Short mmCIF file of C-alpha atoms in Angstrom, two decimals:
data_model
loop_
_atom_site.label_atom_id
_atom_site.label_comp_id
_atom_site.label_asym_id
_atom_site.label_seq_id
_atom_site.Cartn_x
_atom_site.Cartn_y
_atom_site.Cartn_z
CA UNK D 1 14.93 -43.72 48.35
CA UNK D 2 11.95 -42.01 46.75
CA UNK D 3 12.55 -39.83 43.71
CA UNK D 4 13.29 -36.19 44.45
CA UNK D 5 10.74 -33.57 43.43
CA UNK D 6 12.22 -30.43 41.84
CA UNK D 7 10.96 -26.84 42.04
CA UNK D 8 11.95 -23.47 40.58
CA UNK D 9 11.26 -20.11 42.20
CA UNK D 10 10.42 -17.00 40.17
CA UNK D 11 10.95 -13.46 41.42
CA UNK D 12 10.44 -11.32 38.31
CA UNK D 13 8.16 -11.45 35.28
CA UNK D 14 8.39 -8.85 32.52
CA UNK D 15 5.37 -9.82 30.42
CA UNK D 16 2.77 -12.49 29.68
CA UNK D 17 5.12 -13.96 27.10
CA UNK D 18 7.96 -14.08 29.63
CA UNK D 19 5.77 -16.02 32.06
CA UNK D 20 4.57 -18.36 29.32
CA UNK D 21 8.14 -19.11 28.23
CA UNK D 22 9.37 -19.57 31.79
CA UNK D 23 6.57 -21.91 32.82
CA UNK D 24 6.75 -23.84 29.57
CA UNK D 25 10.50 -24.24 29.87
CA UNK D 26 10.22 -25.43 33.48
CA UNK D 27 7.76 -28.05 32.28
CA UNK D 28 10.14 -29.15 29.50
CA UNK D 29 13.09 -29.45 31.89
CA UNK D 30 11.19 -31.80 34.17
CA UNK D 31 10.45 -29.55 37.11
CA UNK D 32 7.54 -30.57 39.31
CA UNK D 33 6.78 -27.27 41.06
CA UNK D 34 6.53 -23.62 40.04
CA UNK D 35 7.04 -21.30 42.99
CA UNK D 36 6.76 -17.60 43.67
CA UNK D 37 8.26 -15.62 46.58
CA UNK D 38 6.65 -12.80 48.53
CA UNK D 39 8.84 -9.68 48.45
CA UNK D 40 8.14 -6.07 47.64
CA UNK D 41 9.84 -5.35 44.33
CA UNK D 42 8.93 -8.81 43.07
CA UNK D 43 5.86 -10.42 41.59
CA UNK D 44 2.55 -10.74 43.43
CA UNK D 45 2.67 -14.45 44.30
CA UNK D 46 -0.94 -15.50 43.79
CA UNK D 47 -1.31 -13.50 40.59
CA UNK D 48 1.73 -15.05 38.94
CA UNK D 49 0.86 -18.56 40.15
CA UNK D 50 -2.68 -18.23 38.80
CA UNK D 51 -1.29 -17.16 35.44
CA UNK D 52 1.20 -20.06 35.49
CA UNK D 53 -1.67 -22.46 36.18
CA UNK D 54 -3.13 -21.51 32.81
CA UNK D 55 0.18 -22.29 31.03
CA UNK D 56 0.94 -25.67 32.63
CA UNK D 57 -1.70 -28.16 33.68
CA UNK D 58 0.86 -30.46 35.34
CA UNK D 59 3.12 -28.37 37.55
CA UNK D 60 2.24 -27.78 41.18
CA UNK D 61 2.04 -24.18 42.40
CA UNK D 62 3.81 -23.11 45.58
CA UNK D 63 4.23 -19.84 47.44
CA UNK D 64 7.88 -19.90 48.52
CA UNK D 65 7.27 -18.39 50.94
CA UNK D 66 4.72 -15.84 52.08
CA UNK D 67 5.82 -13.27 54.67
CA UNK D 68 3.29 -14.02 57.37
CA UNK D 69 3.26 -10.37 58.44
CA UNK D 70 1.85 -9.37 55.06
CA UNK D 71 -1.28 -11.52 55.38
CA UNK D 72 -4.57 -11.67 57.21
CA UNK D 73 -5.63 -15.33 57.69
CA UNK D 74 -9.15 -14.83 56.34
CA UNK D 75 -7.94 -13.12 53.17
CA UNK D 76 -5.12 -15.61 52.77
CA UNK D 77 -7.53 -18.55 52.99
CA UNK D 78 -9.61 -16.92 50.24
CA UNK D 79 -6.54 -16.57 47.98
CA UNK D 80 -5.43 -20.16 48.57
CA UNK D 81 -8.88 -21.65 47.99
CA UNK D 82 -9.40 -19.62 44.81
CA UNK D 83 -6.06 -20.66 43.33
CA UNK D 84 -6.61 -24.29 44.32
CA UNK D 85 -9.98 -24.27 42.54
CA UNK D 86 -8.58 -22.57 39.41
CA UNK D 87 -5.66 -25.02 39.22
CA UNK D 88 -7.69 -28.19 39.86
CA UNK D 89 -5.99 -28.80 43.18
CA UNK D 90 -2.30 -28.01 42.61
CA UNK D 91 -1.58 -25.45 45.35
CA UNK D 92 1.05 -25.74 48.08
CA UNK D 93 0.84 -22.95 50.66
CA UNK D 94 4.33 -21.91 51.71
CA UNK D 95 4.69 -19.72 54.81
CA UNK D 96 7.62 -18.08 56.59
CA UNK D 97 8.15 -15.81 59.58
CA UNK D 98 9.75 -13.09 57.43
CA UNK D 99 13.25 -11.62 57.65
CA UNK D 100 13.15 -8.30 55.73
CA UNK D 101 12.28 -5.45 58.10
CA UNK D 102 12.74 -2.87 55.33
CA UNK D 103 9.90 -4.39 53.34
CA UNK D 104 7.52 -4.22 56.29
CA UNK D 105 8.53 -0.60 56.88
CA UNK D 106 7.94 0.20 53.21
CA UNK D 107 4.49 -1.39 53.33
CA UNK D 108 3.58 0.39 56.56
CA UNK D 109 3.23 -2.91 58.39
CA UNK D 110 4.47 -3.61 61.93
CA UNK D 111 7.78 -5.44 62.32
CA UNK D 112 7.35 -7.73 65.30
CA UNK D 113 10.14 -9.15 67.47
CA UNK D 114 11.34 -12.55 66.31
CA UNK D 115 9.46 -14.58 68.92
CA UNK D 116 6.21 -12.82 68.02
CA UNK D 117 6.78 -13.41 64.31
CA UNK D 118 7.19 -17.14 64.97
CA UNK D 119 4.02 -17.12 67.06
CA UNK D 120 2.19 -15.29 64.26
CA UNK D 121 3.46 -17.91 61.81
CA UNK D 122 1.94 -20.72 63.84
CA UNK D 123 -1.30 -18.86 64.55
CA UNK D 124 -1.77 -17.95 60.90
CA UNK D 125 -1.08 -21.50 59.73
CA UNK D 126 -3.60 -22.94 62.17
CA UNK D 127 -6.29 -20.38 61.31
CA UNK D 128 -5.87 -20.69 57.54
CA UNK D 129 -6.01 -24.47 57.79
CA UNK D 130 -9.16 -24.25 59.95
CA UNK D 131 -10.87 -22.00 57.42
CA UNK D 132 -9.94 -24.17 54.45
CA UNK D 133 -11.27 -27.27 56.22
CA UNK D 134 -14.61 -25.57 56.95
CA UNK D 135 -17.32 -26.98 54.67
CA UNK D 136 -19.01 -23.57 54.63
CA UNK D 137 -15.91 -21.72 53.41
CA UNK D 138 -16.30 -20.09 50.01
CA UNK D 139 -14.69 -20.71 47.66
CA UNK D 140 -14.01 -24.35 48.41
CA UNK D 141 -10.49 -25.70 47.77
CA UNK D 142 -10.13 -28.91 45.78
CA UNK D 143 -7.48 -30.47 48.03
CA UNK D 144 -8.37 -31.76 51.48
CA UNK D 145 -6.15 -30.57 53.02
CA UNK D 146 -4.17 -28.04 50.98
CA UNK D 147 -0.52 -28.97 51.69
CA UNK D 148 1.33 -26.43 53.83
CA UNK D 149 5.05 -25.72 53.62
CA UNK D 150 6.98 -23.85 56.29
CA UNK D 151 10.46 -22.67 55.31
CA UNK D 152 12.97 -21.63 57.96
CA UNK D 153 16.39 -22.25 59.45
CA UNK D 154 15.83 -21.07 63.03
CA UNK D 155 15.13 -23.72 65.65
CA UNK D 156 11.96 -21.91 66.75
CA UNK D 157 10.35 -21.72 63.30
CA UNK D 158 11.44 -25.25 62.39
CA UNK D 159 9.70 -26.46 65.54
CA UNK D 160 6.48 -24.89 64.22
CA UNK D 161 7.13 -26.61 60.88
CA UNK D 162 7.66 -29.97 62.57
CA UNK D 163 4.35 -29.64 64.41
CA UNK D 164 2.21 -28.65 61.44
CA UNK D 165 3.70 -28.68 57.93
CA UNK D 166 3.41 -31.33 55.24
CA UNK D 167 6.58 -29.93 53.64
CA UNK D 168 9.47 -28.45 55.60
CA UNK D 169 11.74 -26.11 53.68
CA UNK D 170 15.31 -25.73 54.86
CA UNK D 171 16.01 -22.31 53.35
CA UNK D 172 19.79 -22.36 53.83
CA UNK D 173 20.29 -18.72 54.80
CA UNK D 174 20.33 -17.32 58.32
CA UNK D 175 20.82 -13.95 59.93
CA UNK D 176 24.41 -13.08 60.85
CA UNK D 177 24.52 -12.54 64.60
CA UNK D 178 25.27 -8.93 65.53
CA UNK D 179 24.94 -7.70 61.93
CA UNK D 180 22.14 -5.43 60.63
CA UNK D 181 18.86 -7.19 59.91
CA UNK D 182 18.88 -8.73 56.46
CA UNK D 183 22.60 -9.59 56.60
CA UNK D 184 22.56 -13.29 55.78
CA UNK D 185 25.05 -16.12 55.59
CA UNK D 186 24.73 -19.63 54.19
CA UNK D 187 24.43 -22.63 56.49
CA UNK D 188 26.86 -25.52 56.64
CA UNK D 189 26.27 -29.25 56.27
CA UNK D 190 26.73 -29.62 60.03
CA UNK D 191 24.05 -27.00 60.69
CA UNK D 192 21.62 -28.71 58.34
CA UNK D 193 22.27 -32.07 60.01
CA UNK D 194 21.47 -30.53 63.39
CA UNK D 195 18.28 -28.91 62.06
CA UNK D 196 17.14 -32.13 60.38
CA UNK D 197 17.54 -33.99 63.67
CA UNK D 198 15.64 -31.25 65.50
CA UNK D 199 12.71 -31.55 63.10
CA UNK D 200 12.65 -35.34 63.39
CA UNK D 201 12.53 -35.12 67.16
CA UNK D 202 9.85 -32.42 67.21
CA UNK D 203 7.71 -34.19 64.59
CA UNK D 204 7.64 -37.24 66.88
CA UNK D 205 6.69 -39.66 64.13
CA UNK D 206 4.35 -37.30 62.23
CA UNK D 207 4.98 -37.76 58.48
CA UNK D 208 6.36 -34.88 56.44
CA UNK D 209 8.51 -34.17 53.39
CA UNK D 210 11.61 -31.98 53.34
CA UNK D 211 13.06 -29.55 50.80
CA UNK D 212 16.32 -27.62 50.49
CA UNK D 213 16.73 -24.42 48.50
CA UNK D 214 19.82 -24.32 46.28
CA UNK D 215 21.04 -20.74 46.24
CA UNK D 216 23.51 -21.45 43.43
CA UNK D 217 23.87 -24.19 40.80
CA UNK D 218 26.93 -24.12 38.54
CA UNK D 219 27.87 -26.98 36.24
CA UNK D 220 31.31 -26.59 34.66
CA UNK D 221 34.92 -27.76 34.51
CA UNK D 222 36.19 -25.75 37.51
CA UNK D 223 33.84 -26.03 40.52
CA UNK D 224 36.32 -24.40 42.93
CA UNK D 225 36.65 -21.31 40.77
CA UNK D 226 32.88 -21.01 40.46
CA UNK D 227 32.54 -21.43 44.22
CA UNK D 228 35.17 -18.72 44.80
CA UNK D 229 33.28 -16.29 42.59
CA UNK D 230 30.09 -16.98 44.46
CA UNK D 231 31.74 -16.77 47.91
CA UNK D 232 33.00 -13.28 47.06
CA UNK D 233 29.39 -12.09 46.98
CA UNK D 234 28.70 -13.20 50.58
CA UNK D 235 29.81 -11.59 53.82
CA UNK D 236 32.63 -13.49 55.50
CA UNK D 237 32.00 -16.76 53.65
CA UNK D 238 35.01 -18.77 52.49
CA UNK D 239 35.35 -20.96 49.42
CA UNK D 240 35.57 -24.01 51.70
CA UNK D 241 32.25 -23.07 53.28
CA UNK D 242 30.61 -22.66 49.88
CA UNK D 243 31.86 -26.06 48.74
CA UNK D 244 30.65 -27.59 52.02
CA UNK D 245 27.15 -26.17 52.13
CA UNK D 246 24.25 -28.36 50.94
CA UNK D 247 22.52 -25.17 49.76
CA UNK D 248 24.70 -24.68 46.69
CA UNK D 249 25.75 -27.13 43.99
CA UNK D 250 29.02 -26.92 42.06
CA UNK D 251 30.08 -29.85 39.88
CA UNK D 252 32.15 -30.60 36.78
CA UNK D 253 29.21 -32.10 34.92
CA UNK D 254 25.55 -33.01 35.34
CA UNK D 255 26.33 -36.66 36.11
CA UNK D 256 28.55 -35.75 39.08
CA UNK D 257 25.98 -33.19 40.21
CA UNK D 258 23.23 -35.84 40.11
CA UNK D 259 25.40 -38.18 42.17
CA UNK D 260 25.93 -35.41 44.72
CA UNK D 261 22.18 -34.85 44.98
CA UNK D 262 21.66 -38.56 45.61
CA UNK D 263 24.26 -38.37 48.38
CA UNK D 264 22.52 -35.38 49.96
CA UNK D 265 19.15 -37.08 49.59
CA UNK D 266 20.42 -40.01 51.63
CA UNK D 267 22.35 -37.91 54.15
CA UNK D 268 19.57 -35.44 54.94
CA UNK D 269 16.43 -37.36 54.07
CA UNK D 270 15.42 -35.06 51.24
CA UNK D 271 12.26 -35.39 49.20
CA UNK D 272 12.44 -32.12 47.30
CA UNK D 273 14.99 -29.65 45.93
CA UNK D 274 14.24 -26.09 44.85
CA UNK D 275 16.22 -23.30 43.26
CA UNK D 276 15.83 -19.80 41.82
CA UNK D 277 15.06 -18.95 38.21
CA UNK D 278 18.67 -17.95 37.28
CA UNK D 279 19.69 -21.55 38.11
CA UNK D 280 16.81 -23.16 36.23
CA UNK D 281 18.75 -24.33 33.17
CA UNK D 282 21.71 -25.64 35.17
CA UNK D 283 19.53 -27.61 37.56
CA UNK D 284 17.52 -28.77 34.56
CA UNK D 285 20.67 -30.51 33.27
CA UNK D 286 21.02 -32.18 36.66
CA UNK D 287 17.38 -33.31 36.67
CA UNK D 288 17.98 -35.08 33.37
CA UNK D 289 21.06 -36.79 34.82
CA UNK D 290 19.28 -37.67 38.06
CA UNK D 291 16.33 -39.24 36.28
CA UNK D 292 18.26 -40.61 33.32
#
């Protein structure tokens, strides 16, 4: 097995000093990727990644992930190429179909039906990649090509990922059927296994890497209690489901957590693991155990 790459996703920054401390700490803990999401009420992804590029000269910079409905391909290609040039070729362009209708409404942007959002995801990916590969495009990116990540859990969007992406992100959350838009639940190990097989079939031998997003990481003496506390925050999710899902990690200590990541790496063919900033220190302990 190849060594797992680790990433941490930032949603909020309060100041330049906060960003400097966060990026520096991620570097110290052994993370490989700094990531920024794309939600109203959060940071502007390219701005915060450009600032992070000035703090760390090692960490890769990933949008995780852009709401495709927020972006025009020509303007997006300009942003990606600029950041890639400023960071000496460390950008990973993460794209998603989007799942927050309220944010599109707030921004005055159209909310397309799901099938059209998936089509827009593929069309945008293809057009941005075409522009970045054009020798006449200005500015010029350093990487040829700039790696593209598509994050999803739906079969339709994962099929797009399998056709095009260098990195496929299994996001772990999916819409609850029949519930209001934005009502999410966490996926099971069986669901991830099925999605992994789907991607392999659709990729048809095309090489790619895969990432899972850990929604929770808790290292402590009572994993079941921690899982119960976390399950209480989700709609209709049991403790057993939380302990089963590959998208959360509860373990008595960092050594056991590292062993569990190795098991998941083998079971699901993982190359990369990401998490959110609140879990950064806990997963940092696990990184040390995994690499130690």
